PDB file of C-alpha atoms and ligand atoms in Angstrom:
ATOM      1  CA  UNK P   1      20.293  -6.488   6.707  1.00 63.00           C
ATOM      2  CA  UNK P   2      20.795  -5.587   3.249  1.00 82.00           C
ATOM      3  CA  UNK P   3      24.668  -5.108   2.598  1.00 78.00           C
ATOM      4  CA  UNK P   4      24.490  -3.692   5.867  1.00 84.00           C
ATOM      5  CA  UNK P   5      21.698  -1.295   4.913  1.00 91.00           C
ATOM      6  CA  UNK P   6      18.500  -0.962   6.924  1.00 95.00           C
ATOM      7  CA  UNK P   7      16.109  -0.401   4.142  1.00 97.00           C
ATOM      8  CA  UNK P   8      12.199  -0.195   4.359  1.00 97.00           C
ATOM      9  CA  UNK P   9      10.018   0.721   1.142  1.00 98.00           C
ATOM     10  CA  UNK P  10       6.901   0.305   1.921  1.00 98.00           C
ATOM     11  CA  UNK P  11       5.354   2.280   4.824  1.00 98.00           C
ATOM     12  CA  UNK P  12       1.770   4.546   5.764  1.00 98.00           C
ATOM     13  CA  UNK P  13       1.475   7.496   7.452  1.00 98.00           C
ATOM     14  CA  UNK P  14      -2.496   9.169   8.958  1.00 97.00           C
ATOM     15  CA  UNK P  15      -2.104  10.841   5.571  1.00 97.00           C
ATOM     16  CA  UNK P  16      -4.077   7.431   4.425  1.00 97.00           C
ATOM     17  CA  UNK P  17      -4.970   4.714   6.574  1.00 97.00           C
ATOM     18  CA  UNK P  18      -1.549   4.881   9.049  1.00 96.00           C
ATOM     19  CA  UNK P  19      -1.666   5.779  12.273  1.00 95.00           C
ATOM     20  CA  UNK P  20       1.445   8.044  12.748  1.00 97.00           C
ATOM     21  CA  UNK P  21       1.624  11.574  11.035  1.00 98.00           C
ATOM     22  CA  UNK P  22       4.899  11.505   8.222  1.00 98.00           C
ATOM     23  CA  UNK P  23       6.880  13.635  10.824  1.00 98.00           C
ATOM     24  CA  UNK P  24       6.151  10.817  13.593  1.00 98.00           C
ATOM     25  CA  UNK P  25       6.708   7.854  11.202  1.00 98.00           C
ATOM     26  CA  UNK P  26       9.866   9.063  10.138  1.00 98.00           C
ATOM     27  CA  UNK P  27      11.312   9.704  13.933  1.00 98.00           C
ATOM     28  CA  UNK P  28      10.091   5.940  14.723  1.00 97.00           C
ATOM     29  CA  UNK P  29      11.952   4.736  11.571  1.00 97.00           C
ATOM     30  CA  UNK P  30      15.164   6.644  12.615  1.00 97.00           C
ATOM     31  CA  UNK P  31      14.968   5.082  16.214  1.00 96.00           C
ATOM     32  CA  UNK P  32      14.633   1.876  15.031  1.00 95.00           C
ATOM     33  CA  UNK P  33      17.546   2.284  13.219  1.00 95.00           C
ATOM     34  CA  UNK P  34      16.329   2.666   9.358  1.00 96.00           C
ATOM     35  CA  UNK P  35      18.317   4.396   7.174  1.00 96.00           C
ATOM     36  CA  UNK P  36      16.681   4.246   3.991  1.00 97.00           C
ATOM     37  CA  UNK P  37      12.448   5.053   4.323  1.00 98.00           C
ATOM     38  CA  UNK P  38       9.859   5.163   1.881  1.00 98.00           C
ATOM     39  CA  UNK P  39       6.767   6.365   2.845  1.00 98.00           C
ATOM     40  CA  UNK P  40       3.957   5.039   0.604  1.00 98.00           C
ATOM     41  CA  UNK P  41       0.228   6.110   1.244  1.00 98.00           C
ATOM     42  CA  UNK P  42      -2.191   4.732  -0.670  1.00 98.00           C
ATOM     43  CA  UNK P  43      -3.735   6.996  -3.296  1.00 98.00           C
ATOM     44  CA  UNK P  44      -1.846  10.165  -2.271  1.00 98.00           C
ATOM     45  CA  UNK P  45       1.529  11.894  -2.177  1.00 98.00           C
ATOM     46  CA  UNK P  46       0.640  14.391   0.473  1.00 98.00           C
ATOM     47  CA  UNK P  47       2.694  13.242   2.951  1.00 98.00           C
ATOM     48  CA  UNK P  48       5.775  13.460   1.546  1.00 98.00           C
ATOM     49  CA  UNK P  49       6.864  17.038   1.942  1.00 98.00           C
ATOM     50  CA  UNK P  50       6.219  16.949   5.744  1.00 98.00           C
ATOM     51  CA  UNK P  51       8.294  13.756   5.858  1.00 98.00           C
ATOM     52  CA  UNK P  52      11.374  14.615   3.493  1.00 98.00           C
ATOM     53  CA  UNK P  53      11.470  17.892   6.595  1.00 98.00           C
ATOM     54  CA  UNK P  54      11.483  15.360   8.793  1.00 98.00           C
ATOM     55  CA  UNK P  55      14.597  13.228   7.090  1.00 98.00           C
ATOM     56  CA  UNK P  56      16.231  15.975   6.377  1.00 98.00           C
ATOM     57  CA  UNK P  57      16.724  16.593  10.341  1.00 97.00           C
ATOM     58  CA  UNK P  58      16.984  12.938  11.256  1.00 95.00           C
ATOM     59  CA  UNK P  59      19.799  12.489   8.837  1.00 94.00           C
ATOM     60  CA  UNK P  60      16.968   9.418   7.236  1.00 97.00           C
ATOM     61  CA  UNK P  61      17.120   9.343   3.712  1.00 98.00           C
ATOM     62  CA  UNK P  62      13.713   9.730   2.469  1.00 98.00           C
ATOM     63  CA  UNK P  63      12.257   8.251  -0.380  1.00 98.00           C
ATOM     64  CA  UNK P  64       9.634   9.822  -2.079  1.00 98.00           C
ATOM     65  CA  UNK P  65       6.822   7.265  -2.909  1.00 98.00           C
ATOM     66  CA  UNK P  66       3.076   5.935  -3.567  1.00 99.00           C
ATOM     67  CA  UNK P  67       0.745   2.593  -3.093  1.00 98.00           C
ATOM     68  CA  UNK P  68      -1.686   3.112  -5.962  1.00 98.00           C
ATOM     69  CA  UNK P  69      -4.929   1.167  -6.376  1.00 98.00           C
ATOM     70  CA  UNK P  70      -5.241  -0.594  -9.503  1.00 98.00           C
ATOM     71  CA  UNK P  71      -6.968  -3.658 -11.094  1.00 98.00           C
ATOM     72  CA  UNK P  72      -5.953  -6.475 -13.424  1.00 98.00           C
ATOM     73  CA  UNK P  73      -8.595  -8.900 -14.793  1.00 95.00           C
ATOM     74  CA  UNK P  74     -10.895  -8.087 -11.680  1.00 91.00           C
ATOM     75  CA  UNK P  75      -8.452  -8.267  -9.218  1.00 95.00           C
ATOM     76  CA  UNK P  76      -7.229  -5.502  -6.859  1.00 96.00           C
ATOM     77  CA  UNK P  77      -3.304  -5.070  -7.374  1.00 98.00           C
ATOM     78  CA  UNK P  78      -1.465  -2.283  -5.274  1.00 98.00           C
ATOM     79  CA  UNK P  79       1.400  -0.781  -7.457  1.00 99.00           C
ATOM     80  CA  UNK P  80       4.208   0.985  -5.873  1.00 99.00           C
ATOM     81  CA  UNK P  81       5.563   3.520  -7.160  1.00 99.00           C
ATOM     82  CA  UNK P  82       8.969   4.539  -5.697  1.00 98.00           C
ATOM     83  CA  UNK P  83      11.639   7.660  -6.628  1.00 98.00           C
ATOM     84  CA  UNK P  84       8.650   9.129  -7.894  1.00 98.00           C
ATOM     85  CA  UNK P  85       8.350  12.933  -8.514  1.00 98.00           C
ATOM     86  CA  UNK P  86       6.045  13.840  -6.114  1.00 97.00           C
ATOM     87  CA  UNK P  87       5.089  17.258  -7.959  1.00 97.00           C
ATOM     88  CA  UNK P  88       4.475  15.375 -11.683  1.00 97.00           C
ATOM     89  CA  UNK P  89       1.603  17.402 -12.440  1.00 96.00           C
ATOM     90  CA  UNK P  90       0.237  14.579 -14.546  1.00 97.00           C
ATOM     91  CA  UNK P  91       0.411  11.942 -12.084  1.00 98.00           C
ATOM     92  CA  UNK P  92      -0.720  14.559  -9.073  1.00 98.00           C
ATOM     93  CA  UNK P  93      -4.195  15.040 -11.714  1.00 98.00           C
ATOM     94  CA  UNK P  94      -3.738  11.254 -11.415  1.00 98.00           C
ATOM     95  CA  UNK P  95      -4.255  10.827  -8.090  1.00 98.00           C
ATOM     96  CA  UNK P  96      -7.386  13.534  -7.564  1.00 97.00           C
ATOM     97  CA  UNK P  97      -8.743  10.877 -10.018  1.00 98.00           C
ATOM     98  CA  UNK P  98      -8.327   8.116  -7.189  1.00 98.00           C
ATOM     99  CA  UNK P  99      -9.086  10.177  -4.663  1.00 97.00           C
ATOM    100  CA  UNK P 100     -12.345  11.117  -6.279  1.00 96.00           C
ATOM    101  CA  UNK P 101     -12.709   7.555  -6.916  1.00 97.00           C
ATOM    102  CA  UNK P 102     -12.344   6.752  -3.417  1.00 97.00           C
ATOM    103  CA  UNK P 103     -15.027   9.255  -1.856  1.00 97.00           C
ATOM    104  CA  UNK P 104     -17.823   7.935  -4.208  1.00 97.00           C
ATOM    105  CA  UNK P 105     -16.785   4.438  -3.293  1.00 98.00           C
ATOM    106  CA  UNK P 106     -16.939   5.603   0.134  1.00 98.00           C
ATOM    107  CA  UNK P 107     -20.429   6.746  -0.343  1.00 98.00           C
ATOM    108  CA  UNK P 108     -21.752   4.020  -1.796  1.00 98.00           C
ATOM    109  CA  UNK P 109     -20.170   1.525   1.146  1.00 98.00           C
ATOM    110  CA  UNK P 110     -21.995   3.292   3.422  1.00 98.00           C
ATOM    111  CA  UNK P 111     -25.397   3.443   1.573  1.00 98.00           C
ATOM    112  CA  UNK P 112     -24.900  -0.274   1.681  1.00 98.00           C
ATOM    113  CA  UNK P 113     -24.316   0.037   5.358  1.00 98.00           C
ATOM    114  CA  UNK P 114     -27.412   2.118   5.691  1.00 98.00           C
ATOM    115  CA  UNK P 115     -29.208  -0.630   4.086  1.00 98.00           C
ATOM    116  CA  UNK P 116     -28.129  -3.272   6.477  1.00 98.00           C
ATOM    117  CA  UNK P 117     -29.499  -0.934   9.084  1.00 98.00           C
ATOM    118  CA  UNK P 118     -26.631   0.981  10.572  1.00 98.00           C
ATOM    119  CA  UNK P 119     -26.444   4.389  10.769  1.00 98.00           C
ATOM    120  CA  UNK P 120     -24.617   4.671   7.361  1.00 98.00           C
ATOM    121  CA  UNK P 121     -24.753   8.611   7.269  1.00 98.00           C
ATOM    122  CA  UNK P 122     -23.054   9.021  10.382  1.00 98.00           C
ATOM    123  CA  UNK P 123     -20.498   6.555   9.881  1.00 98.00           C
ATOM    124  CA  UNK P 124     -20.059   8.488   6.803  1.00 98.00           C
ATOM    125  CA  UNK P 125     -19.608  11.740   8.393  1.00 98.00           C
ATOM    126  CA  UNK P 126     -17.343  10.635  10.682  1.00 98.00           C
ATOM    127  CA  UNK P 127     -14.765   9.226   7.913  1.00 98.00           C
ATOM    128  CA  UNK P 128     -15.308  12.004   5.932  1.00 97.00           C
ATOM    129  CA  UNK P 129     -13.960  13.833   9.329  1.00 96.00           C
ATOM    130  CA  UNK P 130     -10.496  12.328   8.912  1.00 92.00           C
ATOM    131  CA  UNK P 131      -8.440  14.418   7.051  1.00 88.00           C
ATOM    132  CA  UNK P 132      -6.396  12.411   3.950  1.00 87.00           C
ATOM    133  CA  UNK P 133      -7.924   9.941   1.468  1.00 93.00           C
ATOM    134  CA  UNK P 134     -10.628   7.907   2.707  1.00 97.00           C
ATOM    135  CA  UNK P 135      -9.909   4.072   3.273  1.00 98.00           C
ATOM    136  CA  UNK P 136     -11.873   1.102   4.259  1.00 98.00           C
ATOM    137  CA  UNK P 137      -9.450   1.130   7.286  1.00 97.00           C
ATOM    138  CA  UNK P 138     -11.710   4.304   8.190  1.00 98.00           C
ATOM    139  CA  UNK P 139     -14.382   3.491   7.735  1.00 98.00           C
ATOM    140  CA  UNK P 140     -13.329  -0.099   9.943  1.00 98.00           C
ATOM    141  CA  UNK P 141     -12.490   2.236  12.619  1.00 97.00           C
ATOM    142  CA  UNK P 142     -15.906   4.240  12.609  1.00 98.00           C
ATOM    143  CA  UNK P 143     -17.521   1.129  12.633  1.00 98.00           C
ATOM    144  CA  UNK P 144     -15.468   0.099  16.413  1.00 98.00           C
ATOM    145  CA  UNK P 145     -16.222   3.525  17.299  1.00 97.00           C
ATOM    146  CA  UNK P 146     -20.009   3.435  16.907  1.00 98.00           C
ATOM    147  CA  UNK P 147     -19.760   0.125  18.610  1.00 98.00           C
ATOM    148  CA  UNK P 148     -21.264  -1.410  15.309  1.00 98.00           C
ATOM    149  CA  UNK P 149     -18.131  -4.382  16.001  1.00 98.00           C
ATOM    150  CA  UNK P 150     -15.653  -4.665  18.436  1.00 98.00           C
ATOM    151  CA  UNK P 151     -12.896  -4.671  16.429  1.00 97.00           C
ATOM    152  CA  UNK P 152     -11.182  -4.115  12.952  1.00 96.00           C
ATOM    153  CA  UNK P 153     -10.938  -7.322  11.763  1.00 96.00           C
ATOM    154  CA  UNK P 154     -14.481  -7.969  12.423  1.00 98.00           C
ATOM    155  CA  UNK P 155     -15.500  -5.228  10.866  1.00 98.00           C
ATOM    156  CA  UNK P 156     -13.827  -6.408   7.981  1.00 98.00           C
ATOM    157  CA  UNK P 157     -15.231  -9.959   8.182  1.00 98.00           C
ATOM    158  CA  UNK P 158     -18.240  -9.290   8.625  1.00 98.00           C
ATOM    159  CA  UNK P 159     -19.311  -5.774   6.305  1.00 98.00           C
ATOM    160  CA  UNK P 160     -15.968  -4.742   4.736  1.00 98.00           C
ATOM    161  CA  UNK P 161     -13.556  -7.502   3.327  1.00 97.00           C
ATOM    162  CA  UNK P 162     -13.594  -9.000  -0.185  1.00 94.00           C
ATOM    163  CA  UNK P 163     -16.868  -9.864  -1.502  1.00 94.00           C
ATOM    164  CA  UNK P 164     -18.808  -9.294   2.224  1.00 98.00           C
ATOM    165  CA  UNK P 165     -22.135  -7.260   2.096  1.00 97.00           C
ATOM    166  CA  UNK P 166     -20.774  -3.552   2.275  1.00 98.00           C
ATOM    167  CA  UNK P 167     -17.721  -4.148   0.542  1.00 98.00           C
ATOM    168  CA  UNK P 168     -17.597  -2.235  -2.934  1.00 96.00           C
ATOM    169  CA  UNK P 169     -14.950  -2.571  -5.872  1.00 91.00           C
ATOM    170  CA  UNK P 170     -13.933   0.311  -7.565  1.00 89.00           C
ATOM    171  CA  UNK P 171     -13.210   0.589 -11.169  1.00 93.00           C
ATOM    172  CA  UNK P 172      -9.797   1.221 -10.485  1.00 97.00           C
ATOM    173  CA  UNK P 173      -7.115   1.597 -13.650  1.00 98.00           C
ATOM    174  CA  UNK P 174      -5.987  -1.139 -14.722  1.00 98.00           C
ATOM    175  CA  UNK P 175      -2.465  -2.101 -13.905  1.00 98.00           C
ATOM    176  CA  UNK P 176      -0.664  -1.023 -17.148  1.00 98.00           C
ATOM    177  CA  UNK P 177      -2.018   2.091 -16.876  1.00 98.00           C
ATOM    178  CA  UNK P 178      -0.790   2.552 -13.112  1.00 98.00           C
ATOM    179  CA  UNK P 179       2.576   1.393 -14.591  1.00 98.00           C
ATOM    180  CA  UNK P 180       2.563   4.227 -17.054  1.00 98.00           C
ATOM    181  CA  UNK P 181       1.346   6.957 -14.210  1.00 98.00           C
ATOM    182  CA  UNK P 182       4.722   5.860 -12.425  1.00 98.00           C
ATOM    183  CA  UNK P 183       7.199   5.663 -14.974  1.00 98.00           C
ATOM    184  CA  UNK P 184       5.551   9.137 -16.501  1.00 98.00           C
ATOM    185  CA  UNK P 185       6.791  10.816 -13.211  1.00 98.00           C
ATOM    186  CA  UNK P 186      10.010   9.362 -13.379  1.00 98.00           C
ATOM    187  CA  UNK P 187       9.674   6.895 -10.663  1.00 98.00           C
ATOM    188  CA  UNK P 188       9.608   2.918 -10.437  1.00 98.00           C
ATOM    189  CA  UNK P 189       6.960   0.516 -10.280  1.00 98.00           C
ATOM    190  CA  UNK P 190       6.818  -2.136  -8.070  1.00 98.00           C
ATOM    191  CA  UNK P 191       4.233  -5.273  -7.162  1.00 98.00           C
ATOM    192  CA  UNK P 192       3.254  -4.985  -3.724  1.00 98.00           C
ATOM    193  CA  UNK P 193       3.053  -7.914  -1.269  1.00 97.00           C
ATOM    194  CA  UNK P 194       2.294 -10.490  -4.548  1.00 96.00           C
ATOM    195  CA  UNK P 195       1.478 -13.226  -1.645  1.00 92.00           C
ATOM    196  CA  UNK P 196      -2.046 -11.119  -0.886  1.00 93.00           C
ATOM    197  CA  UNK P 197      -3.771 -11.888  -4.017  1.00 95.00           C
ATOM    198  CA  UNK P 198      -6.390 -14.672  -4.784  1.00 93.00           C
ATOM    199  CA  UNK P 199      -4.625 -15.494  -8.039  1.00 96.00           C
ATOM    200  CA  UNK P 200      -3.534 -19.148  -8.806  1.00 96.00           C
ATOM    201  CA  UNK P 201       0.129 -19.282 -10.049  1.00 94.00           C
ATOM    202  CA  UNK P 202      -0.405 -19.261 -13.435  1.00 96.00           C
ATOM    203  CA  UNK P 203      -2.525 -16.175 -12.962  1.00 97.00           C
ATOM    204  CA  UNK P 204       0.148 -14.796 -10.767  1.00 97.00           C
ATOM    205  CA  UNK P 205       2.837 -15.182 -13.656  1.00 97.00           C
ATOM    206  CA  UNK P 206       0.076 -13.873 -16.189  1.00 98.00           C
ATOM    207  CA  UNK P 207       0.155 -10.468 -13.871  1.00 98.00           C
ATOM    208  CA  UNK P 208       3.925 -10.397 -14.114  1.00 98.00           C
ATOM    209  CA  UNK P 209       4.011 -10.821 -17.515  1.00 98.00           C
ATOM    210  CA  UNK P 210       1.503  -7.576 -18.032  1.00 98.00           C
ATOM    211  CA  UNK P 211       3.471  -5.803 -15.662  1.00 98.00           C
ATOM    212  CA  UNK P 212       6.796  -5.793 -17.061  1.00 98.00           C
ATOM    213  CA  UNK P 213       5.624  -5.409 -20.495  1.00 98.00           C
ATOM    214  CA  UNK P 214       3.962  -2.372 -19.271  1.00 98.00           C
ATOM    215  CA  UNK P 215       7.406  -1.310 -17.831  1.00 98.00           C
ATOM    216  CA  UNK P 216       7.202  -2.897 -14.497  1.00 98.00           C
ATOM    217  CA  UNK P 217      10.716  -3.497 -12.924  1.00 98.00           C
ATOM    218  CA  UNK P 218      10.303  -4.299  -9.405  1.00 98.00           C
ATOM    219  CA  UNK P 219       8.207  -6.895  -7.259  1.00 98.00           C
ATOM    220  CA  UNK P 220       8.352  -6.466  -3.700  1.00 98.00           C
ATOM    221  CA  UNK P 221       9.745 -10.064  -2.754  1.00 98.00           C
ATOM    222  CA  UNK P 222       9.948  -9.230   1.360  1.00 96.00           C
ATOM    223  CA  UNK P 223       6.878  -7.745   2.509  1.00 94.00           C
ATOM    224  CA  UNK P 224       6.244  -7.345   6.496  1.00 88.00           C
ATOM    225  CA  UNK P 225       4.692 -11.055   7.616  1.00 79.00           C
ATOM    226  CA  UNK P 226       5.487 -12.852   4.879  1.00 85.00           C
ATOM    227  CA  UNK P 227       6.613 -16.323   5.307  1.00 90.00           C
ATOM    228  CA  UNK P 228      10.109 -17.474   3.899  1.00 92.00           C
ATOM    229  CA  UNK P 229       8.637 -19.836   1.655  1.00 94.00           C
ATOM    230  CA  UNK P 230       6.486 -16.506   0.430  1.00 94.00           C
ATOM    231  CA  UNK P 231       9.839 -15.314   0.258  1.00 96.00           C
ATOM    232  CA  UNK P 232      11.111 -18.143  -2.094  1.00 96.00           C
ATOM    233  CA  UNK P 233       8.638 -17.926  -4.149  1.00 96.00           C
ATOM    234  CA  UNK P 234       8.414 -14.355  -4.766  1.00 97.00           C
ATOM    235  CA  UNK P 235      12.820 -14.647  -5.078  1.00 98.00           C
ATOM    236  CA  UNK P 236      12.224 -17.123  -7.754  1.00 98.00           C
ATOM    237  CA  UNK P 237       9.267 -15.386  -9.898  1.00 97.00           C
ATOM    238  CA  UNK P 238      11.687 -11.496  -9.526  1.00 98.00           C
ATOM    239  CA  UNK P 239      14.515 -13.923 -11.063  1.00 98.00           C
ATOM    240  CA  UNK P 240      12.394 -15.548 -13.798  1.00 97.00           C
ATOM    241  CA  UNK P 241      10.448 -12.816 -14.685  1.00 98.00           C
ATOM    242  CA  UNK P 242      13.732 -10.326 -14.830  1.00 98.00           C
ATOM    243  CA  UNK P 243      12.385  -8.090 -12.226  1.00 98.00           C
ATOM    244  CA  UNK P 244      14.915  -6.513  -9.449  1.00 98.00           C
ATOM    245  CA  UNK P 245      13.796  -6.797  -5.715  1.00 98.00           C
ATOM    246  CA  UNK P 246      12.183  -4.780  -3.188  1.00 98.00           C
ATOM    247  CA  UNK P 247      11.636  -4.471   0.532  1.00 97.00           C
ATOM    248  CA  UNK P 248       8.704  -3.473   2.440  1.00 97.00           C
ATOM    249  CA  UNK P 249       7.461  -3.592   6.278  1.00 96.00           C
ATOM    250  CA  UNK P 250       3.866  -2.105   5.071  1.00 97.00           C
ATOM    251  CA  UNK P 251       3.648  -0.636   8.354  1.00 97.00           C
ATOM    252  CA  UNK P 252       0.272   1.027   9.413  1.00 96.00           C
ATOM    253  CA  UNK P 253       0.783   1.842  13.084  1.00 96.00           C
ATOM    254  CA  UNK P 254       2.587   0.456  16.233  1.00 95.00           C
ATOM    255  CA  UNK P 255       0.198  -1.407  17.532  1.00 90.00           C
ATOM    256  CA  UNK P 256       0.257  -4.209  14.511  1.00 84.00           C
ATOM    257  CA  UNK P 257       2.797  -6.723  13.821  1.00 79.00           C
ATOM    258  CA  UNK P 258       4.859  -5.682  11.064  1.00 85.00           C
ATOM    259  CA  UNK P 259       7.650  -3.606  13.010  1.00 88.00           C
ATOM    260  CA  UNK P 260       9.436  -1.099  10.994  1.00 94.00           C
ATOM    261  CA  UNK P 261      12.405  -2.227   8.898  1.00 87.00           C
ATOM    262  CA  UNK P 262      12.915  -5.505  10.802  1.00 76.00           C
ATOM    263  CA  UNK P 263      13.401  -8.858   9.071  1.00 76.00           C
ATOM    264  CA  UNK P 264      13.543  -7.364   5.900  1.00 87.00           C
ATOM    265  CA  UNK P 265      16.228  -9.404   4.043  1.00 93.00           C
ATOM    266  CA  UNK P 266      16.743  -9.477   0.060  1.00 96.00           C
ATOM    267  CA  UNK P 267      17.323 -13.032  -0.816  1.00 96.00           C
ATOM    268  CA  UNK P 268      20.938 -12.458  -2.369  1.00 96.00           C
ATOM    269  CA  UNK P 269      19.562 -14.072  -5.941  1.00 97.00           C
ATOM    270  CA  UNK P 270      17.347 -10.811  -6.535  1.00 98.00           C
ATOM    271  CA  UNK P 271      19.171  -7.624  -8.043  1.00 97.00           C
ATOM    272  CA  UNK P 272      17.519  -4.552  -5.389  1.00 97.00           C
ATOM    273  CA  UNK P 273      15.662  -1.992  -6.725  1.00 98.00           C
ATOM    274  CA  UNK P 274      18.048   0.367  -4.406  1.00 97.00           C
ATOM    275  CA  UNK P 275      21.200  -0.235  -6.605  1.00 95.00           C
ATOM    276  CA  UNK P 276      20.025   2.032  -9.519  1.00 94.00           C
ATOM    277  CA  UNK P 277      20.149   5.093  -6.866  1.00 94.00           C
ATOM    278  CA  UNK P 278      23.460   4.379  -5.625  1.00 90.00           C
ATOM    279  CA  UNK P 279      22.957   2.654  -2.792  1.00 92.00           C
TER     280      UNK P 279
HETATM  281  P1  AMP N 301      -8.828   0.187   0.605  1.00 85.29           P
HETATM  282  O1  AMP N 301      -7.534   0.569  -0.087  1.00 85.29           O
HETATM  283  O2  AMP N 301      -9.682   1.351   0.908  1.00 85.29           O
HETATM  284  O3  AMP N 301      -9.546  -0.925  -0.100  1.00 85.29           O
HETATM  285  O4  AMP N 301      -8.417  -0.358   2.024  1.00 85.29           O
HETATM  286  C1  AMP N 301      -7.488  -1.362   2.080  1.00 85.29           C
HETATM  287  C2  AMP N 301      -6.734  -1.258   3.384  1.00 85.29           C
HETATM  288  O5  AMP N 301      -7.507  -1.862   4.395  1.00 85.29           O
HETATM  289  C3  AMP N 301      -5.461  -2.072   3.305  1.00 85.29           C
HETATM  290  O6  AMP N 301      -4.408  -1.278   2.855  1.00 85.29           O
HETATM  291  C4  AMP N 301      -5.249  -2.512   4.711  1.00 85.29           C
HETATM  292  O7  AMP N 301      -4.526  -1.521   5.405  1.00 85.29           O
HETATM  293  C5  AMP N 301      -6.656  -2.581   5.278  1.00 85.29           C
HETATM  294  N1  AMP N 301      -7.192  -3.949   5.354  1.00 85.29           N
HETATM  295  C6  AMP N 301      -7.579  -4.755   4.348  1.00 85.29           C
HETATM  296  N2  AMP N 301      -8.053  -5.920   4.810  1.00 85.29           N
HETATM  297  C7  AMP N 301      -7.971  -5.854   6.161  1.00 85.29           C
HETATM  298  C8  AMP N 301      -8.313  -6.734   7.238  1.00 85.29           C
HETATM  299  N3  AMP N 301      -8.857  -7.933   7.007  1.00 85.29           N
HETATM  300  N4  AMP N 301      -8.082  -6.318   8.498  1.00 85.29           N
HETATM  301  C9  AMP N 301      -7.546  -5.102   8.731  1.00 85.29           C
HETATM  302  N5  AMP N 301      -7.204  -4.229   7.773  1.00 85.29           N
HETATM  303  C10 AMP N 301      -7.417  -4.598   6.503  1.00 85.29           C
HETATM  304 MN1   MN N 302      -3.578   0.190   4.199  1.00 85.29          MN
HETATM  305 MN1   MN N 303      -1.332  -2.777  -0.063  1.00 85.29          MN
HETATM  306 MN1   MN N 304       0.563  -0.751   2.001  1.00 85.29          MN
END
């Protein structure tokens, strides 16, 4: 626990690729005792209003957050941007811009599906059936449904993941800019899960450097399943690079291993990104 607070930052709802609505993940987040929530879809804020009801009646404190999809020299980062304003008209046009981004991607995944000769226009349809912003976890779960794989993970080993033959990488904005979307609407940015990324180290502190000249504050040093030498690690590169410290389950849905708000301890060196709001 976190000076005895039960703290999770990091957290999806079926407005992107979870698979609890905001009012459910917030009542699961209460019962397992988390006091502090932020609910973080990727791409979209849209979720938020239905779960700050939803806190508001569970006595939860809600905080009001983003995963946005960015790049930095080729790479895929996900930026987190917490105490955001959800209603920041520029970073709301922002997002319509990822979103946007994210159907023709979309499209063009499943043209290359088409091409490897799967039904691509019906696995199309049916993601573009699912209300909220389309995400390879969708289309994943179209591809179990049409009993194209047998399960998620194949799906992304085999068509989906990193450099596999469906698998398409957007032009997303590069990190800085991300950065600047955040800060614009008042919020905090934050490096999610820095373990997840095929950088070397020295690429890895290259990223942080970027960041917090950008006005990056916050690296999320627990995410849900990392190891404790992750932990270490990501402890000692917060303290070096000045950077305070976040927490994060990353939880998707029930049925995966990353429990809500569990395990999630700040190593005591890192100053939390929760001690600016008073907590
Ligand atoms: P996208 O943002 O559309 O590229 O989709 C990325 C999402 O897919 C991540 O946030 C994860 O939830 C999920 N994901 C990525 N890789 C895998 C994998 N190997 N198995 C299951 N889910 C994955
Ligand atoms: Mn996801
Ligand atoms: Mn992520
Ligand atoms: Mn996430």
């Amino acid at each position: 626990m976190n000076d005895g607070l039960n703290i999770d930052l990091h957290t999806h709802s079926s407005c992107s690729d979870g698979s609890l609505s905001p009012a459910e993940l917030v009542a699961r987040a209460a019962a397992a005792g988390v006091q502090v929530l932020a609910l973080t879809d990727h791409d979209t804020v849209a979720g938020l209003e239905e779960a700050q009801r939803a806190a508001g009646e569970r006595g939860l404190q809600l905080v009001p957050g983003v995963e946005i999809s960015a790049s930095w020299r080729a790479q895929a980062i996900h930026v987190l941007g917490l105490w955001i304003d959800p209603v920041s008209p520029p970073l709301c046009a922002s997002l319509r811009a990822q979103a946007d981004l994210r159907r023709a991607r979309m499209r063009e995944m499943c043209a290359r599906l088409t091409k490897l000769r799967l039904p691509g226009a019906e696995l199309l349809a049916t993601v573009q059936a699912v209300p909220g912003v389309p995400t390879r976890t969708h289309l994943a779960d179209a591809l179990v449904a049409g009993g194209h794989v047998d399960t998620v993970d194949a799906a992304f080993r085999k068509y989906l993941g990193k450099g596999k033959r469906a698998h398409v990488a957007p032009a997303w904005p590069a990190v800085a800019v991300v950065v600047g979307w955040i800060c614009a609407a008042g919020g905090v940015a934050a490096i999610a899960h820095p373990h997840r990324y095929a950088l070397s180290a020295g690429a890895r502190r290259r990223l942080l450097g970027d960041f917090a000249a950008a006005g990056g504050t916050v690296l999320e040093v627990v995410s849900g399943g990392n190891s404790a030498q992750h932990i270490d690690t990501c402890a000692t590169l917060a303290v070096n690079f000045g950077l305070q410290g976040s927490v994060g389950s990353d939880f998707h849905s029930p049925h995966a291993w990353n429990p809500l708000g569990r395990s999630l301890k700040l190593p005591e060196c890192v100053t939390p990104v929760w001690r600016n709001f008073g907590l």
